[in-house]
């Protein structure tokens, strides 16, 4: 049926050990001829209308199946999804394909339902209340029951025949319409960013990580924070590290200074390591993340030194 386009699609097909019962006719793709297998070398195709018979090469009678994992690997590379392919044993015909983790706060699972879509939706609704993306193998409109379940699950479906296209190099990608649906869907489930404090002047680019941050104590009360393309000077009061009663620095600010004096490392042997350093470090972590708007852990426990190490670079003044 593919005709001259077969070489273009052939890498997406896998030959099985089965032979088909019918093949498309040689003159009209909608006229199917019966296949008769007398032995491995004698295979014939017969037009049931005219009773015309012709010898059939074994290759033309072999049943091929679509290489679904390869197709989704191509889609994942194009969409920048994390590959996580495995069959869901509890639901026949359902496979987990990938995870869309474009936003740190949202992890959208990508599934493929090759069988009964309603059965797959029932299973997913029973085991998880998280929104997801579900691909299906067939096109056509969804029935009312499927639409209702998808709405309740706050999920979307994409029909492979309608949402994919084949690039010049035979790579399967999502078409523009599908990409727009996914973009809109992702936006619906990403919580709006918290507004920056009015006194926060640091412009943190999206995707900034703590290992690209530098903190330098200008004096005892202020620090300079630098990220690629931006920097700002902060007083400890701007970072939420002032005592509400007397406006003096809290213990977390003093601990940050201790980290600076020790080049970002703090072990139990250091003079600034109090007995509750673990709790104070956790509080310092929270305040830095909240005030600077950079996600992730800013200070980690290092087993090799039996202490804590800042992910960012930090220096004392002078």
mmCIF file of C-alpha atoms in Angstrom:
data_model
loop_
_atom_site.group_PDB
_atom_site.id
_atom_site.type_symbol
_atom_site.label_atom_id
_atom_site.label_comp_id
_atom_site.label_asym_id
_atom_site.label_seq_id
_atom_site.Cartn_x
_atom_site.Cartn_y
_atom_site.Cartn_z
ATOM 1 C CA UNK A 1 0.000 0.000 0.000
ATOM 2 C CA UNK A 2 2.942 2.318 0.600
ATOM 3 C CA UNK A 3 4.184 1.779 -2.925
ATOM 4 C CA UNK A 4 7.142 4.034 -3.751
ATOM 5 C CA UNK A 5 7.105 5.420 -0.198
ATOM 6 C CA UNK A 6 8.043 2.043 1.312
ATOM 7 C CA UNK A 7 11.801 2.826 1.567
ATOM 8 C CA UNK A 8 10.901 5.998 3.451
ATOM 9 C CA UNK A 9 8.887 4.132 6.107
ATOM 10 C CA UNK A 10 10.620 0.768 6.130
ATOM 11 C CA UNK A 11 12.912 1.544 9.081
ATOM 12 C CA UNK A 12 9.792 2.022 11.227
ATOM 13 C CA UNK A 13 8.543 -1.514 10.485
ATOM 14 C CA UNK A 14 9.544 -4.867 11.954
ATOM 15 C CA UNK A 15 9.032 -8.143 10.076
ATOM 16 C CA UNK A 16 7.267 -10.937 11.973
ATOM 17 C CA UNK A 17 7.323 -14.690 11.291
ATOM 18 C CA UNK A 18 3.694 -14.575 10.158
ATOM 19 C CA UNK A 19 2.328 -14.506 6.623
ATOM 20 C CA UNK A 20 -0.737 -12.471 5.761
ATOM 21 C CA UNK A 21 -4.027 -13.945 4.569
ATOM 22 C CA UNK A 22 -4.548 -11.129 2.032
ATOM 23 C CA UNK A 23 -2.432 -8.554 0.226
ATOM 24 C CA UNK A 24 -3.373 -5.396 -1.721
ATOM 25 C CA UNK A 25 -3.961 -6.009 -5.410
ATOM 26 C CA UNK A 26 -1.259 -5.083 -7.891
ATOM 27 C CA UNK A 27 -3.471 -2.642 -9.805
ATOM 28 C CA UNK A 28 -5.747 -1.278 -7.073
ATOM 29 C CA UNK A 29 -4.768 -0.950 -3.423
ATOM 30 C CA UNK A 30 -8.372 -1.382 -2.328
ATOM 31 C CA UNK A 31 -8.708 -4.765 -4.063
ATOM 32 C CA UNK A 32 -7.334 -7.446 -1.765
ATOM 33 C CA UNK A 33 -6.112 -10.782 -3.074
ATOM 34 C CA UNK A 34 -6.282 -14.029 -1.154
ATOM 35 C CA UNK A 35 -2.943 -15.502 -0.120
ATOM 36 C CA UNK A 36 -2.469 -19.278 -0.331
ATOM 37 C CA UNK A 37 0.609 -20.818 1.265
ATOM 38 C CA UNK A 38 1.213 -24.319 -0.078
ATOM 39 C CA UNK A 39 4.735 -24.514 1.340
ATOM 40 C CA UNK A 40 7.535 -22.093 2.167
ATOM 41 C CA UNK A 41 8.494 -21.825 -1.504
ATOM 42 C CA UNK A 42 5.032 -21.928 -3.066
ATOM 43 C CA UNK A 43 3.007 -18.863 -2.129
ATOM 44 C CA UNK A 44 0.255 -17.579 -4.393
ATOM 45 C CA UNK A 45 -2.048 -14.551 -4.512
ATOM 46 C CA UNK A 46 -5.496 -14.985 -6.086
ATOM 47 C CA UNK A 47 -8.028 -12.386 -7.184
ATOM 48 C CA UNK A 48 -11.310 -13.815 -5.914
ATOM 49 C CA UNK A 49 -13.261 -11.905 -8.573
ATOM 50 C CA UNK A 50 -11.323 -12.870 -11.691
ATOM 51 C CA UNK A 51 -9.614 -15.966 -10.210
ATOM 52 C CA UNK A 52 -6.347 -14.614 -11.584
ATOM 53 C CA UNK A 53 -3.400 -16.207 -9.739
ATOM 54 C CA UNK A 54 0.187 -15.110 -9.510
ATOM 55 C CA UNK A 55 3.261 -16.351 -7.679
ATOM 56 C CA UNK A 56 4.018 -14.236 -4.636
ATOM 57 C CA UNK A 57 7.536 -13.625 -3.256
ATOM 58 C CA UNK A 58 7.657 -14.531 0.406
ATOM 59 C CA UNK A 59 8.670 -10.979 1.313
ATOM 60 C CA UNK A 60 5.395 -9.627 -0.108
ATOM 61 C CA UNK A 61 3.370 -11.950 2.126
ATOM 62 C CA UNK A 62 5.235 -11.246 5.399
ATOM 63 C CA UNK A 63 3.269 -9.420 8.083
ATOM 64 C CA UNK A 64 5.049 -6.347 9.427
ATOM 65 C CA UNK A 65 4.272 -4.544 12.623
ATOM 66 C CA UNK A 66 4.980 -0.938 13.489
ATOM 67 C CA UNK A 67 8.116 -0.382 15.584
ATOM 68 C CA UNK A 68 6.310 1.626 18.271
ATOM 69 C CA UNK A 69 9.318 2.128 20.616
ATOM 70 C CA UNK A 70 11.380 3.546 17.755
ATOM 71 C CA UNK A 71 8.590 5.935 16.786
ATOM 72 C CA UNK A 72 8.283 7.219 20.340
ATOM 73 C CA UNK A 73 12.063 7.505 20.724
ATOM 74 C CA UNK A 74 11.992 9.866 17.748
ATOM 75 C CA UNK A 75 9.101 11.808 19.252
ATOM 76 C CA UNK A 76 10.844 12.043 22.634
ATOM 77 C CA UNK A 77 14.035 13.412 21.083
ATOM 78 C CA UNK A 78 12.089 15.998 19.112
ATOM 79 C CA UNK A 79 9.912 17.001 22.094
ATOM 80 C CA UNK A 80 12.805 16.857 24.608
ATOM 81 C CA UNK A 81 11.045 14.304 26.842
ATOM 82 C CA UNK A 82 12.831 11.918 29.188
ATOM 83 C CA UNK A 83 12.556 8.375 27.776
ATOM 84 C CA UNK A 84 10.922 5.955 30.223
ATOM 85 C CA UNK A 85 9.407 3.171 28.127
ATOM 86 C CA UNK A 86 7.865 0.139 29.824
ATOM 87 C CA UNK A 87 4.642 -1.817 29.496
ATOM 88 C CA UNK A 88 2.051 -1.450 32.248
ATOM 89 C CA UNK A 89 1.405 -5.057 33.237
ATOM 90 C CA UNK A 90 -1.872 -4.334 34.991
ATOM 91 C CA UNK A 91 -3.463 -2.773 31.881
ATOM 92 C CA UNK A 92 -3.333 -4.651 28.581
ATOM 93 C CA UNK A 93 -2.091 -2.539 25.695
ATOM 94 C CA UNK A 94 -0.963 0.359 27.913
ATOM 95 C CA UNK A 95 2.673 1.515 27.972
ATOM 96 C CA UNK A 96 4.445 4.298 29.819
ATOM 97 C CA UNK A 97 6.503 6.160 27.221
ATOM 98 C CA UNK A 98 8.215 9.164 28.757
ATOM 99 C CA UNK A 99 8.097 12.034 31.227
ATOM 100 C CA UNK A 100 7.687 15.661 30.219
ATOM 101 C CA UNK A 101 9.740 17.560 32.803
ATOM 102 C CA UNK A 102 10.072 20.974 31.175
ATOM 103 C CA UNK A 103 8.953 22.591 34.427
ATOM 104 C CA UNK A 104 10.621 21.620 37.744
ATOM 105 C CA UNK A 105 7.242 21.837 39.462
ATOM 106 C CA UNK A 106 5.350 19.585 37.018
ATOM 107 C CA UNK A 107 6.151 16.062 35.812
ATOM 108 C CA UNK A 108 3.693 14.965 33.110
ATOM 109 C CA UNK A 109 3.621 11.257 32.282
ATOM 110 C CA UNK A 110 3.266 10.226 28.631
ATOM 111 C CA UNK A 111 1.357 6.991 27.887
ATOM 112 C CA UNK A 112 0.490 4.982 24.789
ATOM 113 C CA UNK A 113 -2.755 2.992 24.586
ATOM 114 C CA UNK A 114 -2.561 0.476 21.737
ATOM 115 C CA UNK A 115 -5.688 -1.385 22.843
ATOM 116 C CA UNK A 116 -8.964 -0.381 24.478
ATOM 117 C CA UNK A 117 -8.629 3.336 25.312
ATOM 118 C CA UNK A 118 -11.511 3.282 27.808
ATOM 119 C CA UNK A 119 -9.903 0.408 29.742
ATOM 120 C CA UNK A 120 -6.591 2.276 29.852
ATOM 121 C CA UNK A 121 -8.312 5.438 31.097
ATOM 122 C CA UNK A 122 -10.158 3.507 33.809
ATOM 123 C CA UNK A 123 -6.853 2.047 35.036
ATOM 124 C CA UNK A 124 -5.026 5.388 35.039
ATOM 125 C CA UNK A 125 -7.890 7.109 36.839
ATOM 126 C CA UNK A 126 -7.831 4.406 39.519
ATOM 127 C CA UNK A 127 -4.084 4.528 40.258
ATOM 128 C CA UNK A 128 -3.310 8.222 39.858
ATOM 129 C CA UNK A 129 -5.039 11.572 40.048
ATOM 130 C CA UNK A 130 -2.292 13.370 38.128
ATOM 131 C CA UNK A 131 -2.907 14.769 34.638
ATOM 132 C CA UNK A 132 -1.161 12.967 31.786
ATOM 133 C CA UNK A 133 -0.865 12.728 28.005
ATOM 134 C CA UNK A 134 -2.195 9.596 26.292
ATOM 135 C CA UNK A 135 -1.359 8.631 22.712
ATOM 136 C CA UNK A 136 -3.625 6.205 20.859
ATOM 137 C CA UNK A 137 -2.918 4.250 17.705
ATOM 138 C CA UNK A 138 -6.184 4.892 15.857
ATOM 139 C CA UNK A 139 -7.651 8.127 14.576
ATOM 140 C CA UNK A 140 -11.308 9.136 14.499
ATOM 141 C CA UNK A 141 -13.462 10.896 17.054
ATOM 142 C CA UNK A 142 -13.588 9.785 20.682
ATOM 143 C CA UNK A 143 -16.820 8.485 22.134
ATOM 144 C CA UNK A 144 -18.613 10.455 24.850
ATOM 145 C CA UNK A 145 -17.389 8.139 27.623
ATOM 146 C CA UNK A 146 -13.716 8.630 26.740
ATOM 147 C CA UNK A 147 -14.152 12.388 26.518
ATOM 148 C CA UNK A 148 -15.785 12.490 29.934
ATOM 149 C CA UNK A 149 -13.050 10.416 31.575
ATOM 150 C CA UNK A 150 -10.313 12.568 30.039
ATOM 151 C CA UNK A 151 -12.062 15.667 31.310
ATOM 152 C CA UNK A 152 -12.294 14.255 34.839
ATOM 153 C CA UNK A 153 -8.624 13.259 34.739
ATOM 154 C CA UNK A 154 -7.651 16.707 33.384
ATOM 155 C CA UNK A 155 -5.717 14.833 30.689
ATOM 156 C CA UNK A 156 -5.490 14.943 26.899
ATOM 157 C CA UNK A 157 -5.204 12.319 24.153
ATOM 158 C CA UNK A 158 -3.380 12.453 20.846
ATOM 159 C CA UNK A 159 -4.070 10.123 17.905
ATOM 160 C CA UNK A 160 -0.758 9.081 16.309
ATOM 161 C CA UNK A 161 -2.042 9.183 12.692
ATOM 162 C CA UNK A 162 -3.258 12.750 13.180
ATOM 163 C CA UNK A 163 -0.528 14.271 15.361
ATOM 164 C CA UNK A 164 2.692 12.999 13.759
ATOM 165 C CA UNK A 165 4.650 13.656 10.601
ATOM 166 C CA UNK A 166 7.727 12.145 9.028
ATOM 167 C CA UNK A 167 10.694 14.454 8.490
ATOM 168 C CA UNK A 168 13.079 14.466 5.535
ATOM 169 C CA UNK A 169 15.368 11.969 7.282
ATOM 170 C CA UNK A 170 12.566 9.606 8.212
ATOM 171 C CA UNK A 171 12.357 10.882 11.804
ATOM 172 C CA UNK A 172 8.901 10.905 13.369
ATOM 173 C CA UNK A 173 7.984 14.210 14.997
ATOM 174 C CA UNK A 174 4.855 15.831 16.354
ATOM 175 C CA UNK A 175 3.199 18.234 13.946
ATOM 176 C CA UNK A 176 2.566 21.896 14.763
ATOM 177 C CA UNK A 177 -1.016 21.283 15.875
ATOM 178 C CA UNK A 178 0.037 18.600 18.380
ATOM 179 C CA UNK A 179 2.901 20.716 19.734
ATOM 180 C CA UNK A 180 0.510 23.615 20.302
ATOM 181 C CA UNK A 181 -1.937 21.357 22.169
ATOM 182 C CA UNK A 182 0.871 20.088 24.387
ATOM 183 C CA UNK A 183 2.162 23.602 25.047
ATOM 184 C CA UNK A 184 -1.312 24.796 26.047
ATOM 185 C CA UNK A 185 -1.843 21.694 28.196
ATOM 186 C CA UNK A 186 1.473 22.170 29.979
ATOM 187 C CA UNK A 187 0.668 25.794 30.749
ATOM 188 C CA UNK A 188 -2.621 24.769 32.361
ATOM 189 C CA UNK A 189 -0.802 22.629 34.908
ATOM 190 C CA UNK A 190 2.226 24.787 35.709
ATOM 191 C CA UNK A 191 1.468 26.893 38.781
ATOM 192 C CA UNK A 192 2.007 30.632 38.281
ATOM 193 C CA UNK A 193 5.376 31.807 39.563
ATOM 194 C CA UNK A 194 5.405 33.468 42.934
ATOM 195 C CA UNK A 195 5.887 37.229 42.659
ATOM 196 C CA UNK A 196 9.376 38.410 43.449
ATOM 197 C CA UNK A 197 9.820 40.516 46.588
ATOM 198 C CA UNK A 198 9.611 44.207 45.744
ATOM 199 C CA UNK A 199 13.168 44.714 46.915
ATOM 200 C CA UNK A 200 14.551 41.840 44.872
ATOM 201 C CA UNK A 201 16.613 43.270 42.034
ATOM 202 C CA UNK A 202 18.323 40.082 40.853
ATOM 203 C CA UNK A 203 17.073 38.913 37.464
ATOM 204 C CA UNK A 204 17.447 35.120 37.612
ATOM 205 C CA UNK A 205 17.217 33.511 34.149
ATOM 206 C CA UNK A 206 14.961 30.470 33.869
ATOM 207 C CA UNK A 207 16.827 27.225 34.534
ATOM 208 C CA UNK A 208 19.521 28.846 36.725
ATOM 209 C CA UNK A 209 21.051 26.287 39.098
ATOM 210 C CA UNK A 210 22.891 26.809 42.356
ATOM 211 C CA UNK A 211 26.234 25.657 40.987
ATOM 212 C CA UNK A 212 26.301 28.772 38.763
ATOM 213 C CA UNK A 213 25.699 31.142 41.712
ATOM 214 C CA UNK A 214 28.448 33.129 43.463
ATOM 215 C CA UNK A 215 27.979 34.837 46.844
ATOM 216 C CA UNK A 216 30.520 37.332 48.140
ATOM 217 C CA UNK A 217 30.297 39.116 51.498
ATOM 218 C CA UNK A 218 30.737 42.831 50.863
ATOM 219 C CA UNK A 219 30.687 43.477 54.612
ATOM 220 C CA UNK A 220 29.113 41.848 57.625
ATOM 221 C CA UNK A 221 25.593 43.003 56.713
ATOM 222 C CA UNK A 222 25.506 42.692 52.918
ATOM 223 C CA UNK A 223 26.371 40.188 50.198
ATOM 224 C CA UNK A 224 26.728 40.353 46.438
ATOM 225 C CA UNK A 225 24.896 37.557 44.598
ATOM 226 C CA UNK A 226 25.956 36.876 41.009
ATOM 227 C CA UNK A 227 24.401 34.604 38.390
ATOM 228 C CA UNK A 228 25.257 34.444 34.682
ATOM 229 C CA UNK A 229 24.142 37.776 33.227
ATOM 230 C CA UNK A 230 23.034 39.447 36.477
ATOM 231 C CA UNK A 231 24.157 40.414 39.968
ATOM 232 C CA UNK A 232 22.752 42.270 42.942
ATOM 233 C CA UNK A 233 23.707 43.447 46.434
ATOM 234 C CA UNK A 234 21.509 42.380 49.337
ATOM 235 C CA UNK A 235 21.210 43.392 52.967
ATOM 236 C CA UNK A 236 20.352 40.535 55.309
ATOM 237 C CA UNK A 237 16.950 42.131 55.903
ATOM 238 C CA UNK A 238 16.133 41.687 52.191
ATOM 239 C CA UNK A 239 16.810 37.961 52.469
ATOM 240 C CA UNK A 240 14.394 37.392 55.333
ATOM 241 C CA UNK A 241 17.205 36.955 57.857
ATOM 242 C CA UNK A 242 16.344 39.727 60.299
ATOM 243 C CA UNK A 243 14.895 39.192 63.769
ATOM 244 C CA UNK A 244 11.367 40.592 63.777
ATOM 245 C CA UNK A 245 11.794 41.989 67.281
ATOM 246 C CA UNK A 246 15.106 43.829 67.074
ATOM 247 C CA UNK A 247 16.026 43.675 63.333
ATOM 248 C CA UNK A 248 19.357 42.034 64.133
ATOM 249 C CA UNK A 249 20.670 39.158 61.985
ATOM 250 C CA UNK A 250 19.239 35.737 62.779
ATOM 251 C CA UNK A 251 21.300 32.566 63.204
ATOM 252 C CA UNK A 252 20.955 31.621 59.526
ATOM 253 C CA UNK A 253 22.795 34.803 58.478
ATOM 254 C CA UNK A 254 25.571 34.059 60.954
ATOM 255 C CA UNK A 255 25.731 30.506 59.579
ATOM 256 C CA UNK A 256 26.020 31.837 56.013
ATOM 257 C CA UNK A 257 28.975 33.930 57.157
ATOM 258 C CA UNK A 258 30.539 30.818 58.714
ATOM 259 C CA UNK A 259 30.236 29.005 55.388
ATOM 260 C CA UNK A 260 31.970 31.966 53.715
ATOM 261 C CA UNK A 261 34.809 31.897 56.217
ATOM 262 C CA UNK A 262 35.257 28.166 55.571
ATOM 263 C CA UNK A 263 35.074 28.423 51.761
ATOM 264 C CA UNK A 264 31.645 26.797 51.577
ATOM 265 C CA UNK A 265 32.406 23.800 53.812
ATOM 266 C CA UNK A 266 31.239 23.135 57.358
ATOM 267 C CA UNK A 267 32.099 20.006 59.363
ATOM 268 C CA UNK A 268 31.524 19.111 62.982
ATOM 269 C CA UNK A 269 35.119 20.072 63.797
ATOM 270 C CA UNK A 270 34.697 23.690 62.672
ATOM 271 C CA UNK A 271 34.334 26.305 65.378
ATOM 272 C CA UNK A 272 31.146 27.689 63.826
ATOM 273 C CA UNK A 273 29.347 24.346 63.786
ATOM 274 C CA UNK A 274 26.773 24.407 66.570
ATOM 275 C CA UNK A 275 24.923 21.295 67.721
ATOM 276 C CA UNK A 276 21.831 22.252 65.704
ATOM 277 C CA UNK A 277 23.779 22.983 62.489
ATOM 278 C CA UNK A 278 21.619 20.507 60.549
ATOM 279 C CA UNK A 279 18.396 22.320 61.412
ATOM 280 C CA UNK A 280 19.923 25.759 60.856
ATOM 281 C CA UNK A 281 21.344 24.685 57.484
ATOM 282 C CA UNK A 282 17.907 23.463 56.418
ATOM 283 C CA UNK A 283 16.423 26.830 57.420
ATOM 284 C CA UNK A 284 19.196 28.673 55.572
ATOM 285 C CA UNK A 285 18.464 26.548 52.501
ATOM 286 C CA UNK A 286 14.804 27.557 52.592
ATOM 287 C CA UNK A 287 15.549 31.261 52.998
ATOM 288 C CA UNK A 288 18.044 31.344 50.129
ATOM 289 C CA UNK A 289 15.650 29.515 47.790
ATOM 290 C CA UNK A 290 12.718 31.753 48.746
ATOM 291 C CA UNK A 291 14.589 35.058 48.540
ATOM 292 C CA UNK A 292 16.632 34.452 45.376
ATOM 293 C CA UNK A 293 14.036 32.438 43.444
ATOM 294 C CA UNK A 294 16.408 29.613 42.467
ATOM 295 C CA UNK A 295 15.003 26.115 42.856
ATOM 296 C CA UNK A 296 16.912 23.067 44.069
ATOM 297 C CA UNK A 297 19.155 22.473 47.081
ATOM 298 C CA UNK A 298 21.701 25.188 47.771
ATOM 299 C CA UNK A 299 23.605 23.350 50.544
ATOM 300 C CA UNK A 300 24.117 19.577 50.543
ATOM 301 C CA UNK A 301 25.387 17.030 53.034
ATOM 302 C CA UNK A 302 28.721 15.532 51.949
ATOM 303 C CA UNK A 303 29.366 12.082 53.432
ATOM 304 C CA UNK A 304 33.028 12.154 52.433
ATOM 305 C CA UNK A 305 33.737 15.034 54.825
ATOM 306 C CA UNK A 306 30.922 14.260 57.272
ATOM 307 C CA UNK A 307 29.628 17.758 56.928
ATOM 308 C CA UNK A 308 27.884 20.242 54.651
ATOM 309 C CA UNK A 309 29.051 21.864 51.440
ATOM 310 C CA UNK A 310 27.500 24.776 49.546
ATOM 311 C CA UNK A 311 26.565 24.047 45.952
ATOM 312 C CA UNK A 312 27.261 27.730 45.151
ATOM 313 C CA UNK A 313 30.646 29.499 45.473
ATOM 314 C CA UNK A 314 30.919 31.699 48.535
ATOM 315 C CA UNK A 315 33.670 34.024 49.734
ATOM 316 C CA UNK A 316 34.181 36.252 52.736
ATOM 317 C CA UNK A 317 35.022 39.926 52.339
ATOM 318 C CA UNK A 318 38.595 41.051 52.112
#
